[in-house]
Short mmCIF file of C-alpha atoms in Angstrom, two decimals:
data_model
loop_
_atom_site.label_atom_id
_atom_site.label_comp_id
_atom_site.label_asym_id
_atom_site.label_seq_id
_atom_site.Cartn_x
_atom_site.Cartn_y
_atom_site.Cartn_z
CA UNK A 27 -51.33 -45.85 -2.26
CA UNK A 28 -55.10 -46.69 -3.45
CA UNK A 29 -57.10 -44.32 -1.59
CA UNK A 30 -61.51 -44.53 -1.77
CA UNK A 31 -63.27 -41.58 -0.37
CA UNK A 32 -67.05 -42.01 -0.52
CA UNK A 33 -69.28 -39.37 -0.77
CA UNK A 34 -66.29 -37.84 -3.11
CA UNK A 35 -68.79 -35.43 -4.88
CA UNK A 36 -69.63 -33.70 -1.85
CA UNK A 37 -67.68 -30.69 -0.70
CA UNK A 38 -65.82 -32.47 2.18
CA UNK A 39 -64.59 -35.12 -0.03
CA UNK A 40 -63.49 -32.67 -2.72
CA UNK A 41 -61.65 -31.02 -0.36
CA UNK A 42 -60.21 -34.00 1.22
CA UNK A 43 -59.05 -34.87 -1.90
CA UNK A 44 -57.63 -31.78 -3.08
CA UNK A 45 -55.72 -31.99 0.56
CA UNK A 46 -54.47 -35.48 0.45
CA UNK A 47 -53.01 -34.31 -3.69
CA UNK A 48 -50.98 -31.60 -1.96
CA UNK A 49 -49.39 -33.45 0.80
CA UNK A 50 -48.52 -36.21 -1.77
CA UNK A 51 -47.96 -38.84 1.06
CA UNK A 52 -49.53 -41.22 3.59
CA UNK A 53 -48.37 -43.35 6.37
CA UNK A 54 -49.08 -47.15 5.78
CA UNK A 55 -49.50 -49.78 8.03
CA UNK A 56 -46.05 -50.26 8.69
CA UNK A 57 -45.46 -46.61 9.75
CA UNK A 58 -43.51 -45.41 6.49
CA UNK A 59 -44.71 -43.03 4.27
CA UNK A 60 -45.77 -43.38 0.43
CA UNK A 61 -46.94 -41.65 -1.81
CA UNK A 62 -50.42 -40.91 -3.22
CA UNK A 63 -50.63 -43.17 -6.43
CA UNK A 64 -54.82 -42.95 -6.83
CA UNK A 65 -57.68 -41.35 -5.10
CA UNK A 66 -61.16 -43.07 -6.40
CA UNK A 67 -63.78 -40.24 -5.53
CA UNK A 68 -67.24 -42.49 -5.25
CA UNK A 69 -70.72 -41.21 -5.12
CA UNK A 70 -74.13 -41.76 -6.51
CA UNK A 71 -74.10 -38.73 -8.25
CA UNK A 72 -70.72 -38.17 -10.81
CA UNK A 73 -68.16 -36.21 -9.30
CA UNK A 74 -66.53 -33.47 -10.58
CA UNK A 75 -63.35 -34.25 -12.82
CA UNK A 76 -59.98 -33.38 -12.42
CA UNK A 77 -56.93 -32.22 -14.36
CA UNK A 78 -55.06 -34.24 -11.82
CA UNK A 79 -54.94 -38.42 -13.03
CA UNK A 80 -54.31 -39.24 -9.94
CA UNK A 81 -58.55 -38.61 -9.52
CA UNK A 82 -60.64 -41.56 -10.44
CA UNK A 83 -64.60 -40.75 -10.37
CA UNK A 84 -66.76 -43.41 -10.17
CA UNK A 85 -70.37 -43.17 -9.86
CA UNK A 86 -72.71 -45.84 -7.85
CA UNK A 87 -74.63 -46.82 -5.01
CA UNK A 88 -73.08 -47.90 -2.24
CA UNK A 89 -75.51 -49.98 -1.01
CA UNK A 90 -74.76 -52.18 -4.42
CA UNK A 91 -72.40 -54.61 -2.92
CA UNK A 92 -71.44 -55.42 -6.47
CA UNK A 93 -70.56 -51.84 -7.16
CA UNK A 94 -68.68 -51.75 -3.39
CA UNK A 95 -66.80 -54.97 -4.29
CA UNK A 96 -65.50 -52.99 -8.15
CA UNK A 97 -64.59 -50.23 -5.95
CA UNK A 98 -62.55 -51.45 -3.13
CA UNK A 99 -60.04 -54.59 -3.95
CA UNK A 100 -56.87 -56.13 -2.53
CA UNK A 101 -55.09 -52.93 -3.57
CA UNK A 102 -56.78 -50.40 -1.76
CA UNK A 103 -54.88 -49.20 1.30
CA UNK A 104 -56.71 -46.46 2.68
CA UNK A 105 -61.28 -45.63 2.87
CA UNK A 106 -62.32 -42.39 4.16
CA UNK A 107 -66.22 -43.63 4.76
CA UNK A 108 -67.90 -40.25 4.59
CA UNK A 109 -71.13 -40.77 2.65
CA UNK A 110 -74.33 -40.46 4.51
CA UNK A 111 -77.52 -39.42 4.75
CA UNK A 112 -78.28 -36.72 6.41
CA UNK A 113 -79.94 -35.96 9.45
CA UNK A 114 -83.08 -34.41 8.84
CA UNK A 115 -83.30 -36.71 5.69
CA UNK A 116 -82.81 -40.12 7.89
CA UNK A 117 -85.52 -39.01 10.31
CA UNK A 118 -87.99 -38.78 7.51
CA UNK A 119 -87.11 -41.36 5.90
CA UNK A 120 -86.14 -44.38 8.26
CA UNK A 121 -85.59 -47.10 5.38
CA UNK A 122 -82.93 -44.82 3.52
CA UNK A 123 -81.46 -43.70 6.23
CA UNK A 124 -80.99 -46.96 7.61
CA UNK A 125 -79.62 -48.59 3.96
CA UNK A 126 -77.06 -45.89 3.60
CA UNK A 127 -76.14 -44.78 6.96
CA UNK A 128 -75.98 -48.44 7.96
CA UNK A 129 -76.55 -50.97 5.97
CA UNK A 130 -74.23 -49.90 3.23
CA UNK A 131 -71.25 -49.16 5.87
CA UNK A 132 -71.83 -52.68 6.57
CA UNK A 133 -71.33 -53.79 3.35
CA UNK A 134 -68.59 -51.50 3.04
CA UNK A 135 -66.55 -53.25 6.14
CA UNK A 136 -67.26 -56.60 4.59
CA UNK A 137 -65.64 -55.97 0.89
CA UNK A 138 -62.58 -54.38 3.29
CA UNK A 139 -63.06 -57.69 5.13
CA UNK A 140 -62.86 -59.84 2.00
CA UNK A 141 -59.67 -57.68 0.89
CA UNK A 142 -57.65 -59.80 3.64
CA UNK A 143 -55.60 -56.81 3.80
CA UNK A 144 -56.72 -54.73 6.75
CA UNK A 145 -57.18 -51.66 4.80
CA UNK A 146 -57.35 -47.96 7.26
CA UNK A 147 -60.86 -47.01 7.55
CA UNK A 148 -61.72 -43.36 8.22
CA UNK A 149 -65.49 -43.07 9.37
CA UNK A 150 -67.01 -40.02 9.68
CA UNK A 151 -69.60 -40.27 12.63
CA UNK A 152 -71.47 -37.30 14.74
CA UNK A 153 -72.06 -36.22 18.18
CA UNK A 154 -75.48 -37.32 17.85
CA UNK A 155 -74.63 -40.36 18.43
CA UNK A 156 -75.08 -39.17 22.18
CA UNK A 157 -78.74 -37.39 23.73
CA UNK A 158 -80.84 -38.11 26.67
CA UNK A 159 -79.56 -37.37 29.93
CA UNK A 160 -76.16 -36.24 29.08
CA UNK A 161 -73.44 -35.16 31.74
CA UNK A 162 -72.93 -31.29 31.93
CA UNK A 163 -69.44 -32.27 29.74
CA UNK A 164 -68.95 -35.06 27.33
CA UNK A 165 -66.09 -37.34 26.75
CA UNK A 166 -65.03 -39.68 24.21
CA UNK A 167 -66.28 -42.39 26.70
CA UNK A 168 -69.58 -40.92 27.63
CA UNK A 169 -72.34 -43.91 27.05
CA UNK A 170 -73.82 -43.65 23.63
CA UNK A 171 -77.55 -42.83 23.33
CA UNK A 172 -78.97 -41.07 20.32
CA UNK A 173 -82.05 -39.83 20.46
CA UNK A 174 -82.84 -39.81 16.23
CA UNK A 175 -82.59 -42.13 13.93
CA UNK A 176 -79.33 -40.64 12.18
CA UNK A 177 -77.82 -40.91 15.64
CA UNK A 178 -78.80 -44.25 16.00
CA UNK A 179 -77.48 -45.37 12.69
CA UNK A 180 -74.27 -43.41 13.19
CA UNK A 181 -73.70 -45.32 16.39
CA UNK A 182 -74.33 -48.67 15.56
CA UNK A 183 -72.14 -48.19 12.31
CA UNK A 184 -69.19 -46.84 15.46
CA UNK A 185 -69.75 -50.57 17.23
CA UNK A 186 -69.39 -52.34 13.92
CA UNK A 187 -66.17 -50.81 13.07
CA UNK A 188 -64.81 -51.31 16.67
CA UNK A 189 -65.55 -55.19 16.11
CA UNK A 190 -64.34 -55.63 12.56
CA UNK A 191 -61.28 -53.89 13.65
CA UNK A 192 -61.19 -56.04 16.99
CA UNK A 193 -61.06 -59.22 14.66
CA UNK A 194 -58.60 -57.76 12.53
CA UNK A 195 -60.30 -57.55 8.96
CA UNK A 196 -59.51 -53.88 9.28
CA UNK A 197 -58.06 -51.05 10.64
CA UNK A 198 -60.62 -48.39 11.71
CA UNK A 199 -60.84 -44.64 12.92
CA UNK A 200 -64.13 -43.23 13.98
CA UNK A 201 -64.10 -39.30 13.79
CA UNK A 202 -66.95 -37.69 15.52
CA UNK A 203 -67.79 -34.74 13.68
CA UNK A 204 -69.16 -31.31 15.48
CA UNK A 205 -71.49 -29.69 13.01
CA UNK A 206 -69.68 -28.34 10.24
CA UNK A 207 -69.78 -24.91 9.39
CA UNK A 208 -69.50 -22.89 6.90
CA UNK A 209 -70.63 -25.19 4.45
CA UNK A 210 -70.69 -23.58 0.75
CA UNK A 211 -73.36 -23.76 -1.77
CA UNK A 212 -77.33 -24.78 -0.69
CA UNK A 213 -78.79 -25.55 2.09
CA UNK A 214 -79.08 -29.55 2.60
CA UNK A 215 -81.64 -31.50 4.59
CA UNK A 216 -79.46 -31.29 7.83
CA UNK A 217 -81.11 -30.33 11.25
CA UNK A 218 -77.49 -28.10 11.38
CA UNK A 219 -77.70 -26.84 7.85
CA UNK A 220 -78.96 -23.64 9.22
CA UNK A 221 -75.63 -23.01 11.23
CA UNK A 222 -73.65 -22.10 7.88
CA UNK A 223 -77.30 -20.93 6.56
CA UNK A 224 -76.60 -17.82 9.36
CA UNK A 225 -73.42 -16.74 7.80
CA UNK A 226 -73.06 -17.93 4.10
CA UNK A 227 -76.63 -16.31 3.40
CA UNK A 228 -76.06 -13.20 5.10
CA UNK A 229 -72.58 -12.46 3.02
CA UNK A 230 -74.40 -13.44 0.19
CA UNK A 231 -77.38 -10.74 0.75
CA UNK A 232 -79.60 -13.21 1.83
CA UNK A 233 -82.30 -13.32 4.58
CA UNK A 234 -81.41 -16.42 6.69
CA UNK A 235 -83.85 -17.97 8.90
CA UNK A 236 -82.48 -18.98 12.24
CA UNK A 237 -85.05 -22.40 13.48
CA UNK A 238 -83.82 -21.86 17.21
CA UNK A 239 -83.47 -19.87 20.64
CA UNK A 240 -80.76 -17.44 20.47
CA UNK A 241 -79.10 -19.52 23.27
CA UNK A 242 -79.41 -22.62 21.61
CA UNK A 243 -76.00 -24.45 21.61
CA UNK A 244 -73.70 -26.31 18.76
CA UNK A 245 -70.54 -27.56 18.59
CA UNK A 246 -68.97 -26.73 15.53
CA UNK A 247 -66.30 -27.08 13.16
CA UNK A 248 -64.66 -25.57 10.27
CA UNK A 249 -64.41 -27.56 6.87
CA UNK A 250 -60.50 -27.21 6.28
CA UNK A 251 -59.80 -28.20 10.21
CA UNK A 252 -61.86 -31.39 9.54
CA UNK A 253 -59.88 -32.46 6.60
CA UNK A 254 -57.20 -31.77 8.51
CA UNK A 255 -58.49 -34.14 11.43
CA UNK A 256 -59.49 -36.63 9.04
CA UNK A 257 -56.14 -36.97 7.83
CA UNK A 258 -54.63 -36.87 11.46
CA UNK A 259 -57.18 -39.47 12.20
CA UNK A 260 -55.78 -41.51 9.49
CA UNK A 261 -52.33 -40.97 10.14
CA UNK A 262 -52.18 -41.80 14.05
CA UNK A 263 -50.61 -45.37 14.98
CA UNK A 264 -53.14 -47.95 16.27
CA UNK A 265 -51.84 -48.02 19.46
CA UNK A 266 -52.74 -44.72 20.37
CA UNK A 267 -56.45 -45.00 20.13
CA UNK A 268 -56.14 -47.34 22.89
CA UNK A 269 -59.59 -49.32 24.13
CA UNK A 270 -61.86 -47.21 21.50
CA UNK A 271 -61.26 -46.16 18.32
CA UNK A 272 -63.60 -43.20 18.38
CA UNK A 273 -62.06 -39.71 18.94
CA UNK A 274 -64.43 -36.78 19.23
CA UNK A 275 -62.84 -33.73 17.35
CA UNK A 276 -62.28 -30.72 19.20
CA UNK A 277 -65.06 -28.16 18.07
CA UNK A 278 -66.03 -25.32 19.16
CA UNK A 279 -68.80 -24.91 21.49
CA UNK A 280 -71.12 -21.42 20.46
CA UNK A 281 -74.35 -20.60 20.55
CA UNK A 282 -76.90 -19.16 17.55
CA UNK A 283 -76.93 -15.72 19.25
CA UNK A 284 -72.82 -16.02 19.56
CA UNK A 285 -72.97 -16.82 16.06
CA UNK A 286 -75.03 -13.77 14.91
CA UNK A 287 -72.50 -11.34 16.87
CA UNK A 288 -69.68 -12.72 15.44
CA UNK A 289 -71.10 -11.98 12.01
CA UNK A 290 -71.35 -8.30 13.28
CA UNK A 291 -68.19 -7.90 14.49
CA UNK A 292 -66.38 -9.77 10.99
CA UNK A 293 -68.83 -8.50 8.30
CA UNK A 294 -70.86 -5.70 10.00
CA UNK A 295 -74.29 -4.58 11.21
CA UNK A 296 -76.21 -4.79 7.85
CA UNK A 297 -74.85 -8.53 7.26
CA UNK A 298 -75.86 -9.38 11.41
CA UNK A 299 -79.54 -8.15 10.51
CA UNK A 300 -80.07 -10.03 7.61
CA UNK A 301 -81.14 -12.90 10.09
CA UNK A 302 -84.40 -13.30 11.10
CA UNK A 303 -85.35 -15.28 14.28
CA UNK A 304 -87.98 -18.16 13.54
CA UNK A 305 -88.38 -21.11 15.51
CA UNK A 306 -89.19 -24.57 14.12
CA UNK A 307 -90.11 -27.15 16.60
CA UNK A 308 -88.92 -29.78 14.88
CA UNK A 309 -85.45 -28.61 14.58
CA UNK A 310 -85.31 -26.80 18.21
CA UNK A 311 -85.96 -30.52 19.61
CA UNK A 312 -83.31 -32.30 17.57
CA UNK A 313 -80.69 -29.88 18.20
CA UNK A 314 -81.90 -29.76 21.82
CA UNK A 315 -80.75 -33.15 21.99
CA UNK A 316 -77.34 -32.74 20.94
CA UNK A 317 -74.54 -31.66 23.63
CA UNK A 318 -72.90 -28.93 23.38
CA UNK A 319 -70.16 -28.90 25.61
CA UNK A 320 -66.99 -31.32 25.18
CA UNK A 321 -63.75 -32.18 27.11
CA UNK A 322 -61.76 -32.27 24.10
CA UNK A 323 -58.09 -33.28 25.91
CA UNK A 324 -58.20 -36.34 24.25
CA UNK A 325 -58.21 -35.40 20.82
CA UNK A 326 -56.00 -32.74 21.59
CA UNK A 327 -53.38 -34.88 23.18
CA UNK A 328 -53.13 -37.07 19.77
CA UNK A 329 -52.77 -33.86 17.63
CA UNK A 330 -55.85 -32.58 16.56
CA UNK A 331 -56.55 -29.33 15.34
CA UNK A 332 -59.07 -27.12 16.31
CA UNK A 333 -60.03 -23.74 15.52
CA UNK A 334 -60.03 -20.30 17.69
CA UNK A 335 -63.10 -18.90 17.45
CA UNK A 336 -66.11 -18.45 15.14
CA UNK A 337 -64.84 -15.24 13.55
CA UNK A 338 -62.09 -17.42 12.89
CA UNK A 339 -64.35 -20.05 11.08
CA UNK A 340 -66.48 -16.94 9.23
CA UNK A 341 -62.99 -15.52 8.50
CA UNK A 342 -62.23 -18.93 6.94
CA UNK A 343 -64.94 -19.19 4.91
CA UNK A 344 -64.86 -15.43 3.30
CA UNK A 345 -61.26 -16.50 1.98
CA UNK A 346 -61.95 -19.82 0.76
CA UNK A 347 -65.52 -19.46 -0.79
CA UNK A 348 -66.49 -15.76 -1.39
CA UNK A 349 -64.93 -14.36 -4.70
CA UNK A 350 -63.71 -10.78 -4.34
CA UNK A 351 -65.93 -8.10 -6.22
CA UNK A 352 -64.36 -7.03 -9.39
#
């Protein structure tokens, strides 16, 4: 199998990649499995190599449709669409948001289009695609209405996919992503970033600066149950998604405060304190718009995983990331 993950120098394609090595195997169209035979890892900045030569890095822009059309070809069977910008970056800046986050998905669909092979498509979209006056729980069918630009981009991007697959030229999954948490390494331009800011900084001895209320809500998500879903997402048969090919993934629904107290109770008082309560308008309002609480049977019923709790995820993250003191 010829597998393109874009956004491949990012953490959750690395991983994705590392995950789809070890399980050696995919299911194709047909239903049968086969094995892994290259993973291109695309991004505009180089990604990191690996031992592996199964890993191909290739570094672009993938709103070049030239540089789309060198990446994906007859041969490629699988695309796990996960390079974006994000959401605090998109609202500042409308015209890249809205070449990446759209336009270049776009482009991407059409090179799968001009495949004729009705390669899988993975998307990775958001649940802020929804916003405004929201029922007390969302489903997967709740209307779509986004209240910032990254939203709107993200949603647009869903109907596209739903058409191109409707036609045929491909075969697309839309994962909605909860805000994804812990993330390692720095802060990015995310309106979330400061949800993994509230743990990863603390561990690290690091003030972090919470932006909203204590009882501000997120739904949430760890990294290695994502990969997981993205991989589920991939592997389901067509016929399950039924009228919609969007699935949102079954997150976790806590609040800043909840977040904070699970800190104390997994890494202690002194790790808890190291957060300092700061409110930034900006942010407050965009995650204000975001729901927070999810009827997840859906995703559940087709296999998805889903985590516990939030020590759980913190858990998660001090074995994966944090390197024990020597």
């Amino acid at each position: 199998m010829h597998i393109v993950i874009t956004g491949g120098a990012g953490f959750l394609g690395r991983r994705l990649a590392d995950r789809l090595l070890s399980r050696g195997t995919l299911r194709t169209r047909d239903g049968s499995e086969a094995p892994v035979g290259r993973i291109a890892l695309v991004d505009v900045v180089t990604p990191a190599s690996s031992a592996d030569p199964r890993i191909v890095p290739l570094t672009g822009d993938i709103s070049d449709p030239a540089f789309l059309a060198s990446v994906i070809g007859p041969d490629t069977t699988s695309v796990f669409h996960l390079a974006a910008v994000v959401s605090g970056m998109a609202e500042t800046d409308f015209d890249l948001g809205m070449r990446i986050n759209l336009d270049a998905t776009r482009g991407l669909l059409d090179v799968c289009r001009a495949c004729a092979t009705q390669p899988r498509v993975v998307f990775t979209s958001s649940v802020a695609v929804y916003g405004g006056d929201m029922p007390r729980t969302v489903l997967d069918s709740t209307a779509l209405n986004p209240q910032t630009s990254y939203g709107t981009q993200k949603a647009m991007a869903e109907l596209l996919i739903g058409d191109y697959t409707r036609r045929g030229f491909i075969d697309g999954r839309v994962m909605r992503l909860p805000t994804i948490t812990v993330r390692p390494g720095r802060p990015n331009a995310a309106a979330s970033s400061f949800a993994s800011g509230l743990v990863r900084e603390p561990l690290n001895g690091q003030e972090a600066i919470c932006p909203v209320a204590p009882d501000a809500r997120l739904w949430v998500l760890s990294p290695s149950a994502v990969v997981e879903c993205l991989i589920a997402g991939h592997e389901l048969a067509p016929a399950l998604f039924g009228a919609s090919r969007a699935v949102n993934l079954p997150g976790l629904s806590v609040s800043a405060g909840e977040m904070v107290s699970a800190l104390e109770r997994v890494a202690g008082r002194q790790a808890a304190e190291r957060v300092r309560w700061e409110r930034d308008p900006r942010i407050a309002r965009m995650v204000a718009s975001w729901p927070a609480e999810w009827d997840t049977s859906r995703a559940t019923s087709l296999g998805f995983p889903g985590v516990s709790s939030f020590d759980q995820i913190i858990r998660d993250y001090m074995r994966d990331e944090l390197k024990p003191a020597r």
